[in-house]
JSON list of C-alpha atoms in Angstrom, two decimals:
[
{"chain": "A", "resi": 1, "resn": "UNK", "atom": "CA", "xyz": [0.00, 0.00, 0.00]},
{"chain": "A", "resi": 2, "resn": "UNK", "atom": "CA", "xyz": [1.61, 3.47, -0.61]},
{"chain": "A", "resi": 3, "resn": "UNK", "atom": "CA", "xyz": [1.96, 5.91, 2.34]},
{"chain": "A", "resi": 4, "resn": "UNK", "atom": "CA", "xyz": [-0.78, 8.00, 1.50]},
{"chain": "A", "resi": 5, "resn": "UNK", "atom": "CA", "xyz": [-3.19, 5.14, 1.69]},
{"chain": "A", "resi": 6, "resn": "UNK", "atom": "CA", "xyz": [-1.96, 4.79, 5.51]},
{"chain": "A", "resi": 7, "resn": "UNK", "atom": "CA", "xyz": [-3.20, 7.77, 6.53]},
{"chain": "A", "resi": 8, "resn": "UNK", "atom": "CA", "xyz": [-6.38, 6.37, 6.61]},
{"chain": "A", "resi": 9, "resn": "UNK", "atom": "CA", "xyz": [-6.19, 3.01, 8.27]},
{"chain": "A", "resi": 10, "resn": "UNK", "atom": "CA", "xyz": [-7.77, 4.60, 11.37]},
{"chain": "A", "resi": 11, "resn": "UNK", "atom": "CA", "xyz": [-10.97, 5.83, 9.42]},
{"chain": "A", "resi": 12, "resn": "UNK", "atom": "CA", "xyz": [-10.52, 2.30, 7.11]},
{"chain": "A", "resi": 13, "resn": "UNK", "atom": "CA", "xyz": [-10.21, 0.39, 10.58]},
{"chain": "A", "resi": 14, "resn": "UNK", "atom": "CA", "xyz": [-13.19, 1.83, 12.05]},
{"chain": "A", "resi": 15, "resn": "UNK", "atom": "CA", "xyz": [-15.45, 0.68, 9.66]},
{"chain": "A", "resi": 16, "resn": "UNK", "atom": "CA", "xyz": [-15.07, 3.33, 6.70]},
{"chain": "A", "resi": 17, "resn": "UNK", "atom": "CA", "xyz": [-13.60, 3.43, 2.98]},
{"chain": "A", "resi": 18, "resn": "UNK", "atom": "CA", "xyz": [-10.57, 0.92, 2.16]},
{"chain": "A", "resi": 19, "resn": "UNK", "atom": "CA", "xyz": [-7.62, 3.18, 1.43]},
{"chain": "A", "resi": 20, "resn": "UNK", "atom": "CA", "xyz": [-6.19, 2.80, -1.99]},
{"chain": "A", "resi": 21, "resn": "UNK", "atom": "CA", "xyz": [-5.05, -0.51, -2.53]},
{"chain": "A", "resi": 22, "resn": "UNK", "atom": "CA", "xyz": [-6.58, -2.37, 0.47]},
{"chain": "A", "resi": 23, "resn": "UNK", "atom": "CA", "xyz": [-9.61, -5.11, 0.04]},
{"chain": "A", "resi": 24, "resn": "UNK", "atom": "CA", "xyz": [-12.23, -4.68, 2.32]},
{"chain": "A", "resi": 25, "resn": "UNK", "atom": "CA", "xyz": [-11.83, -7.72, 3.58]},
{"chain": "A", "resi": 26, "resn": "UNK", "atom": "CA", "xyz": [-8.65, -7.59, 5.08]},
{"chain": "A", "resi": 27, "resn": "UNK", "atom": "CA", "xyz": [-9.96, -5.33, 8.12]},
{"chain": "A", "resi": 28, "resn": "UNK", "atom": "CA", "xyz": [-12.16, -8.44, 9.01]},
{"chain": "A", "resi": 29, "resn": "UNK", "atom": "CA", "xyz": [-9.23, -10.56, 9.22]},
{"chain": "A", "resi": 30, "resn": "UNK", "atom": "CA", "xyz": [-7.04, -8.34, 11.26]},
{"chain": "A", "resi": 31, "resn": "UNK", "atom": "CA", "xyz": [-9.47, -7.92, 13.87]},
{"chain": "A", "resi": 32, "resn": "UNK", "atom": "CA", "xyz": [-10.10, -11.74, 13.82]},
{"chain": "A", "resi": 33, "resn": "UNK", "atom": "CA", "xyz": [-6.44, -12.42, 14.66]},
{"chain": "A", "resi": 34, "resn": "UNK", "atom": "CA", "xyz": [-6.58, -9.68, 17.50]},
{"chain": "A", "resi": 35, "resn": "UNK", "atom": "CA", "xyz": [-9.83, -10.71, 19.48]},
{"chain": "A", "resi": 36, "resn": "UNK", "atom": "CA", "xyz": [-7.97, -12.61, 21.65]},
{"chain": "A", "resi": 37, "resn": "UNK", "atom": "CA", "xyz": [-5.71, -10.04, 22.65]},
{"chain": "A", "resi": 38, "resn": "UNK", "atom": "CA", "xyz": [-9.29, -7.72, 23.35]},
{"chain": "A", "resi": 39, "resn": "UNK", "atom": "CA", "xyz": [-10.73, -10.55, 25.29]},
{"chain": "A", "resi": 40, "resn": "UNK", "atom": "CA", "xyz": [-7.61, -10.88, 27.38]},
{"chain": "A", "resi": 41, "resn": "UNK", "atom": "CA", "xyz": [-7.68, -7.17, 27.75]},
{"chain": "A", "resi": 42, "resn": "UNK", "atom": "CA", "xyz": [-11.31, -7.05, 29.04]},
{"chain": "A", "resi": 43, "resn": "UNK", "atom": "CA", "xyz": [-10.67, -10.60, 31.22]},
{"chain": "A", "resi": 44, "resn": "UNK", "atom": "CA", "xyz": [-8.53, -8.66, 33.51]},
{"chain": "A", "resi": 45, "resn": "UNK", "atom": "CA", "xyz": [-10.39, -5.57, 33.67]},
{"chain": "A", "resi": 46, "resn": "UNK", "atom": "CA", "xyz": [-8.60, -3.05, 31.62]},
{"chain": "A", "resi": 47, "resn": "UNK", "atom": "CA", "xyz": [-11.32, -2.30, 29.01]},
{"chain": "A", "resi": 48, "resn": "UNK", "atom": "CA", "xyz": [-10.25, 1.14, 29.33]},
{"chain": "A", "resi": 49, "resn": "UNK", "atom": "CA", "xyz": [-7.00, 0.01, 27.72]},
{"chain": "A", "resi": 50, "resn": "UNK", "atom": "CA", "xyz": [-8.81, -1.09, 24.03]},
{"chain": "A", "resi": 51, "resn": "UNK", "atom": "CA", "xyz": [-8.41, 0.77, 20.98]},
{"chain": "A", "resi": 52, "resn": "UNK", "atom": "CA", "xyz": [-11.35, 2.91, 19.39]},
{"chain": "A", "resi": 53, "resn": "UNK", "atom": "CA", "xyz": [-11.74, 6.27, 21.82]},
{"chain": "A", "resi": 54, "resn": "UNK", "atom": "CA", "xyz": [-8.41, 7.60, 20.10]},
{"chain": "A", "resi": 55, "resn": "UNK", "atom": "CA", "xyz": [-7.92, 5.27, 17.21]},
{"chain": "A", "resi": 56, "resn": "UNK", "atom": "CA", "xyz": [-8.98, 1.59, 16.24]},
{"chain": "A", "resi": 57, "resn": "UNK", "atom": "CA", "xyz": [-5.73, -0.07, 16.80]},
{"chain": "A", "resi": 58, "resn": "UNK", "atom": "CA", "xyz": [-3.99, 1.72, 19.47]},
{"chain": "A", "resi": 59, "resn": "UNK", "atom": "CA", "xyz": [-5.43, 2.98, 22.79]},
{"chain": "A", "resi": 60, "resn": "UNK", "atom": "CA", "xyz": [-4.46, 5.92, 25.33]},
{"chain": "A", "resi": 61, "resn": "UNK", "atom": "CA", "xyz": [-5.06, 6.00, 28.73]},
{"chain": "A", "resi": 62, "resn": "UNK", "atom": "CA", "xyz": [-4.42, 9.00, 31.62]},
{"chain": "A", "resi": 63, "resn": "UNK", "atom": "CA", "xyz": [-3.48, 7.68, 34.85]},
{"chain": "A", "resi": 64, "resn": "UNK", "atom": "CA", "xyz": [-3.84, 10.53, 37.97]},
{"chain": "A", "resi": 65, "resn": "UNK", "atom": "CA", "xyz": [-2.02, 9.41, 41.18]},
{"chain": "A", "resi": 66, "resn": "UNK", "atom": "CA", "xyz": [-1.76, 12.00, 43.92]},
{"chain": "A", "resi": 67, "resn": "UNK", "atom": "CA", "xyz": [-2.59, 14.88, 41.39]},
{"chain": "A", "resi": 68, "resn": "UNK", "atom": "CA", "xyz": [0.25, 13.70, 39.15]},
{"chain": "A", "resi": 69, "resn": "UNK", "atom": "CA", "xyz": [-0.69, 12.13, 35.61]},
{"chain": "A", "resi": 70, "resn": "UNK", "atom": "CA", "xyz": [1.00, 9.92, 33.70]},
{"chain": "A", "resi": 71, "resn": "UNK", "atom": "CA", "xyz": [0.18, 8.86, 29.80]},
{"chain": "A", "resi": 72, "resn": "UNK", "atom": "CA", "xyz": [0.18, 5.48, 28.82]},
{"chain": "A", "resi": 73, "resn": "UNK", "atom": "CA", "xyz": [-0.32, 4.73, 24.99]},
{"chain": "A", "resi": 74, "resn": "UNK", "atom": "CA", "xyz": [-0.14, 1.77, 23.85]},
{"chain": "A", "resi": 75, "resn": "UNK", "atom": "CA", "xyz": [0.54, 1.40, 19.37]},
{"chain": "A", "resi": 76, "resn": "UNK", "atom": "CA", "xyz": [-0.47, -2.10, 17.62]},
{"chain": "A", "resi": 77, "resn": "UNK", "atom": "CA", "xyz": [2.62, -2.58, 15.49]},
{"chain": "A", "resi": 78, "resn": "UNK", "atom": "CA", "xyz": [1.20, -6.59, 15.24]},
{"chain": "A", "resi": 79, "resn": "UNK", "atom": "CA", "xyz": [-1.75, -5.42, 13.23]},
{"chain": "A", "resi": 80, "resn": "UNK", "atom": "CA", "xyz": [-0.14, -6.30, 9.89]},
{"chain": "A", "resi": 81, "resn": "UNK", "atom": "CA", "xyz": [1.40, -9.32, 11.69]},
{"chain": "A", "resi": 82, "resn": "UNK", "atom": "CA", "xyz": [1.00, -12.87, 10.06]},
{"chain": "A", "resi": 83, "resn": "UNK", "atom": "CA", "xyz": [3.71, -15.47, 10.70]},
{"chain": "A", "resi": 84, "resn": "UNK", "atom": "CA", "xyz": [7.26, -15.22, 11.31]},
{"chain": "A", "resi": 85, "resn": "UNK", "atom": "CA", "xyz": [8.62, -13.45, 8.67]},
{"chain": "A", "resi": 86, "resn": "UNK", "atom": "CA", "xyz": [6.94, -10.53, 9.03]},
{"chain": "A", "resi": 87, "resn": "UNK", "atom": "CA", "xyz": [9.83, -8.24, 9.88]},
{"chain": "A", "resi": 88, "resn": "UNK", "atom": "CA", "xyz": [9.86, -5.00, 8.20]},
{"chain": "A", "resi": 89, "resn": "UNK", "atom": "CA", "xyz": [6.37, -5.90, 6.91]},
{"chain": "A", "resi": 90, "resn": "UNK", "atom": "CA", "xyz": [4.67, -4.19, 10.09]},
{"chain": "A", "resi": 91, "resn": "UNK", "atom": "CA", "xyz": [3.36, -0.90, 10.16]},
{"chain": "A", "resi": 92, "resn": "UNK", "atom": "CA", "xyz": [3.01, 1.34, 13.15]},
{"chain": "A", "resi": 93, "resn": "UNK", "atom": "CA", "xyz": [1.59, 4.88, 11.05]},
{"chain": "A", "resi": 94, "resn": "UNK", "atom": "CA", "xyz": [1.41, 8.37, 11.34]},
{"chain": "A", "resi": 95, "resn": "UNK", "atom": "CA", "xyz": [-1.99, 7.76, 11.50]},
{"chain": "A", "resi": 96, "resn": "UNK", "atom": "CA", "xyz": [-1.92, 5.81, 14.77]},
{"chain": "A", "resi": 97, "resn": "UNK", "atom": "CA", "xyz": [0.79, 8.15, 16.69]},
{"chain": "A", "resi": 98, "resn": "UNK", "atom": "CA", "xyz": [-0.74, 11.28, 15.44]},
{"chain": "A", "resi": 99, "resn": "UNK", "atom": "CA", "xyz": [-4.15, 10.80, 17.11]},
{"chain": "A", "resi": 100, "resn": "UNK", "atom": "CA", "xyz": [-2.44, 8.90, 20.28]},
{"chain": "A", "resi": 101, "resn": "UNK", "atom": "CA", "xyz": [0.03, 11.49, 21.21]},
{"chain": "A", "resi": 102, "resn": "UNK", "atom": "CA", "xyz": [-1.17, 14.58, 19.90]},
{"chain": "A", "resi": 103, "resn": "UNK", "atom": "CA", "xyz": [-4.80, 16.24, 20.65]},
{"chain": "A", "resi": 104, "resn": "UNK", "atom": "CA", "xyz": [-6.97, 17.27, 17.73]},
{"chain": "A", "resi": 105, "resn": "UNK", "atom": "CA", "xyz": [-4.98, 20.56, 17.22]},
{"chain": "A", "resi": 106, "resn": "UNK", "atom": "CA", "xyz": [-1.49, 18.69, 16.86]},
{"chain": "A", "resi": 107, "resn": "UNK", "atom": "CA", "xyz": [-0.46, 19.87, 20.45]},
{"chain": "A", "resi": 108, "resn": "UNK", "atom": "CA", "xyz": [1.72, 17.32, 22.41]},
{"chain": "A", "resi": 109, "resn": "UNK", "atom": "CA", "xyz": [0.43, 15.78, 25.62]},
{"chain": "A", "resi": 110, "resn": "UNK", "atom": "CA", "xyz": [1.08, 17.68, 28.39]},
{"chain": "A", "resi": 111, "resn": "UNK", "atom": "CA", "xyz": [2.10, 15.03, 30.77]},
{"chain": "A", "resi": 112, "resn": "UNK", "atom": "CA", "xyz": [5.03, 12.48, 30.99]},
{"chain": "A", "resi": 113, "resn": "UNK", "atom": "CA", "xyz": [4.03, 9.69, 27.82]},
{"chain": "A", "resi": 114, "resn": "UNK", "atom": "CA", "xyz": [4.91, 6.23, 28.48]},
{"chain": "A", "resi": 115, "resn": "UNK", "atom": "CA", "xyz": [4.80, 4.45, 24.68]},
{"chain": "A", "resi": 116, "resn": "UNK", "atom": "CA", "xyz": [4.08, 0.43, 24.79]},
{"chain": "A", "resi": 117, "resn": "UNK", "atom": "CA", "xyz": [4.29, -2.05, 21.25]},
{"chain": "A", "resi": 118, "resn": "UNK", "atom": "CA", "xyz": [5.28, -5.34, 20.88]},
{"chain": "A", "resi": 119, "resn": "UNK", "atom": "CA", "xyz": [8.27, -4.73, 18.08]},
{"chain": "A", "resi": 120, "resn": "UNK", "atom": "CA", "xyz": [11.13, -3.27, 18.45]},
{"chain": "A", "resi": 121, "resn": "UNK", "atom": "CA", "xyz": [11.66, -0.50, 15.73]},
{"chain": "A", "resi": 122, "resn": "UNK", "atom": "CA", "xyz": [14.20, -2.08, 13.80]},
{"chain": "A", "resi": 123, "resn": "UNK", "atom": "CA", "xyz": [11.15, -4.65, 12.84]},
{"chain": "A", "resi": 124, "resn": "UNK", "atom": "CA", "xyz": [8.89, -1.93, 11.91]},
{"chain": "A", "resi": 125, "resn": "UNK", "atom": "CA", "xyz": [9.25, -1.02, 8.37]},
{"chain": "A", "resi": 126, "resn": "UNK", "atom": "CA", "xyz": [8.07, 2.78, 8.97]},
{"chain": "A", "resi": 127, "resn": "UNK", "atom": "CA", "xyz": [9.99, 2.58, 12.21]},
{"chain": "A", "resi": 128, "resn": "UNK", "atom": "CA", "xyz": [12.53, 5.42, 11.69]},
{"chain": "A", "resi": 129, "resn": "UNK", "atom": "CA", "xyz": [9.36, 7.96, 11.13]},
{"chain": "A", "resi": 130, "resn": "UNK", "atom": "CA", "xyz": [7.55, 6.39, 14.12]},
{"chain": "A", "resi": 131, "resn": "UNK", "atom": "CA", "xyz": [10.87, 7.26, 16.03]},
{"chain": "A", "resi": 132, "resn": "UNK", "atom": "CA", "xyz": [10.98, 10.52, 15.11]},
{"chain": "A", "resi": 133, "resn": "UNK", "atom": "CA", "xyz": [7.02, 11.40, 15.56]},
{"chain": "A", "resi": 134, "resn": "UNK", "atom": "CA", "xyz": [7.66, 9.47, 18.71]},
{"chain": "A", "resi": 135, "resn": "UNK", "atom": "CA", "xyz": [10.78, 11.91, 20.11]},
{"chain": "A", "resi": 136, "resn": "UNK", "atom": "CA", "xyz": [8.98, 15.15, 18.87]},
{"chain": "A", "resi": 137, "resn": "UNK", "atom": "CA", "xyz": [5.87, 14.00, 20.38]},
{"chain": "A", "resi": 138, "resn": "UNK", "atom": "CA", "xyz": [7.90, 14.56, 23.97]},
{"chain": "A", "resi": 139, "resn": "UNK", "atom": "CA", "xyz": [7.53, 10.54, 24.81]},
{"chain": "A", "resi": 140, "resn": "UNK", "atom": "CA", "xyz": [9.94, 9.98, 27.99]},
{"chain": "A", "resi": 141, "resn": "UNK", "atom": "CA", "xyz": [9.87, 6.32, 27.78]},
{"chain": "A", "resi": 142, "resn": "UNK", "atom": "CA", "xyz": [9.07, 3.32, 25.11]},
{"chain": "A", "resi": 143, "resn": "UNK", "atom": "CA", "xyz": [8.53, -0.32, 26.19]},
{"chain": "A", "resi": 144, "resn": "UNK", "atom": "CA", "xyz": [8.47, -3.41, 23.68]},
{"chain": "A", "resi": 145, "resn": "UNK", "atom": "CA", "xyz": [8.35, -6.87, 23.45]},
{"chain": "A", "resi": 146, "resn": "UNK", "atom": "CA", "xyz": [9.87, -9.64, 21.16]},
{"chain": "A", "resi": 147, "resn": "UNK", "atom": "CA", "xyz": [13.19, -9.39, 22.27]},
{"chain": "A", "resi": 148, "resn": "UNK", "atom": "CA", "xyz": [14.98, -12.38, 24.08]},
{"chain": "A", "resi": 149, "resn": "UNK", "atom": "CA", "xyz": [17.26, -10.40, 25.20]},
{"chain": "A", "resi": 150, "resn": "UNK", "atom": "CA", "xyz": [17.03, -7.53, 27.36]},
{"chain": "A", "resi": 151, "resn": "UNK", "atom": "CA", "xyz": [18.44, -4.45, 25.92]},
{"chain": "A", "resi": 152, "resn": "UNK", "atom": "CA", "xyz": [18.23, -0.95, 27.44]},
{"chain": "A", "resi": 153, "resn": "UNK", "atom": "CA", "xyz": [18.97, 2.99, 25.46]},
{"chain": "A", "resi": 154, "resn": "UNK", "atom": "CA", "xyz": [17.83, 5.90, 24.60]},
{"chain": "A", "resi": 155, "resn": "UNK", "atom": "CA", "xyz": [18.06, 7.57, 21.71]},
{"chain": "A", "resi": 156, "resn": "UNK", "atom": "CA", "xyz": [20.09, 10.52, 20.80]},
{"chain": "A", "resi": 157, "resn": "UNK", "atom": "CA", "xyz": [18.20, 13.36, 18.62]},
{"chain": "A", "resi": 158, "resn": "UNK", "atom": "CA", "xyz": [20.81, 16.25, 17.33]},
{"chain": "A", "resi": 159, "resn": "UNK", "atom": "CA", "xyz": [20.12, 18.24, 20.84]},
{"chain": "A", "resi": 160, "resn": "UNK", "atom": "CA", "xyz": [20.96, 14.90, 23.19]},
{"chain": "A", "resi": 161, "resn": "UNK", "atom": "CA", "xyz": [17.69, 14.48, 24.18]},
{"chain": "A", "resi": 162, "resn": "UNK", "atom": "CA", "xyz": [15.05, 11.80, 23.17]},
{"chain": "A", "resi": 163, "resn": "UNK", "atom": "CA", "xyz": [13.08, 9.13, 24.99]},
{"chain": "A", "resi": 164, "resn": "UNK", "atom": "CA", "xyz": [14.44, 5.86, 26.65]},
{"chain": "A", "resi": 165, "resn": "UNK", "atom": "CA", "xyz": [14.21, 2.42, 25.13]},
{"chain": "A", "resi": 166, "resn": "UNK", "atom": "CA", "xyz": [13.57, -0.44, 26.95]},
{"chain": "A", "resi": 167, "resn": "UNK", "atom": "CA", "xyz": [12.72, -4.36, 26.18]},
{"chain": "A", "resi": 168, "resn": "UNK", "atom": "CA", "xyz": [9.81, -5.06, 28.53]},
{"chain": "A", "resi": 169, "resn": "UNK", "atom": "CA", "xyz": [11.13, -8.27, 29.67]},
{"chain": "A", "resi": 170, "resn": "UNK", "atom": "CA", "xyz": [10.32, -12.25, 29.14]},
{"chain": "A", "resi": 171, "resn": "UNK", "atom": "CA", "xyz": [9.61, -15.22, 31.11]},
{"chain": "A", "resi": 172, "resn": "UNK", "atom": "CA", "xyz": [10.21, -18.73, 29.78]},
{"chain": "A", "resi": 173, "resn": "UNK", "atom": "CA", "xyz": [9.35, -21.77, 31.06]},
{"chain": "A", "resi": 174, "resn": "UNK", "atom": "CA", "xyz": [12.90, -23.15, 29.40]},
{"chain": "A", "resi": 175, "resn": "UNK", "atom": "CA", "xyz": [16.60, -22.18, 30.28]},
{"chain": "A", "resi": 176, "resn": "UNK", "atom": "CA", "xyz": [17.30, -21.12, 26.40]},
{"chain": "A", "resi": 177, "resn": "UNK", "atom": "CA", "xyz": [16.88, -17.46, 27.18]},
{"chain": "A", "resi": 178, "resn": "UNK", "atom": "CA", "xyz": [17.03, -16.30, 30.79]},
{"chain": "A", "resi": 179, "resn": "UNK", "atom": "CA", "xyz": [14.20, -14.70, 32.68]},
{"chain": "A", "resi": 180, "resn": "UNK", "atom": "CA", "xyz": [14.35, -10.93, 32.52]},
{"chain": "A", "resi": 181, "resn": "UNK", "atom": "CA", "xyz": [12.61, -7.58, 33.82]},
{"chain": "A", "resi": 182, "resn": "UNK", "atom": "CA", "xyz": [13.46, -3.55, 33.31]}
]
């Protein structure tokens, strides 16, 4: 699909138009392959934490403790995801971080932004925009998955600044990787 087409997988996604050169049916299949992610989501009571408020594949939620909030946005970059060799097949959009991390005016959020995916960037093939919308969109921290390993950095934009990077962590029921946590 070319890029302009993915600026409207949100609209596409909930329930309008197919953007130039997707089938309609496609959108039926990538929600089939993610209801058991939503069910898991609403089996331990985070319903608040499913896409569609913000946009259909990514979610955003405000957390207040003690008068202090914290963001929490979480981007689907398994939507496109099939089988195994799907590296630098996955797509996280400007469509997706756009209406997760900035209001309707294109204003950042105005507390601390903790970013959540599965894939690291280096998997995504639009990766190196998402990591720049990402660092101008004032994100402090990003979590992912997938790794085996755990890796830990943060990533230098031209004035030394820019969000941490950390592998969430795994747990494995073998000794072939070891059992990790950031």
């Amino acid at each position: 699909a070319s890029s302009g087409a993915i600026e409207h997988v949100g609209a596409w996604m909930a329930g309008g138009k197919p953007p130039f050169g997707f089938k309609p049916e496609w959108r039926d299949a990538i929600q089939a392959r993610q209801q058991a992610y939503r069910d898991w989501v609403k089996a331990f009571g985070l319903g608040h934490c499913l896409p569609g408020a913000k946009h259909p594949l990514g979610w955003h939620h405000q957390l207040v403790c003690r008068g202090t909030a914290l963001n929490f946005v979480g981007l689907n970059s398994a939507w496109l995801a099939g089988d195994k060799h799907d590296t630098q097949n996955l797509l996280l959009t400007e469509d997706q971080i756009s209406h997760l991390l900035f209001d309707g005016n294109g204003k950042r959020l105005d507390s601390p932004v903790v970013v959540m995916l599965h894939h690291p960037f280096r998997d995504i093939a639009d990766g190196e925009t998402a990591h720049r919308l990402l660092a101008e969109s004032g994100v402090g921290l990003v979590l992912h998955g997938h790794l085996h390993d755990p890796n830990f950095e943060r990533w230098q934009q031209p004035d030394r600044s820019g969000p941490f990077q950390a592998a969430a962590g795994c747990l494995y029921l073998s000794n072939t990787y070891p059992n990790c946590f950031q």
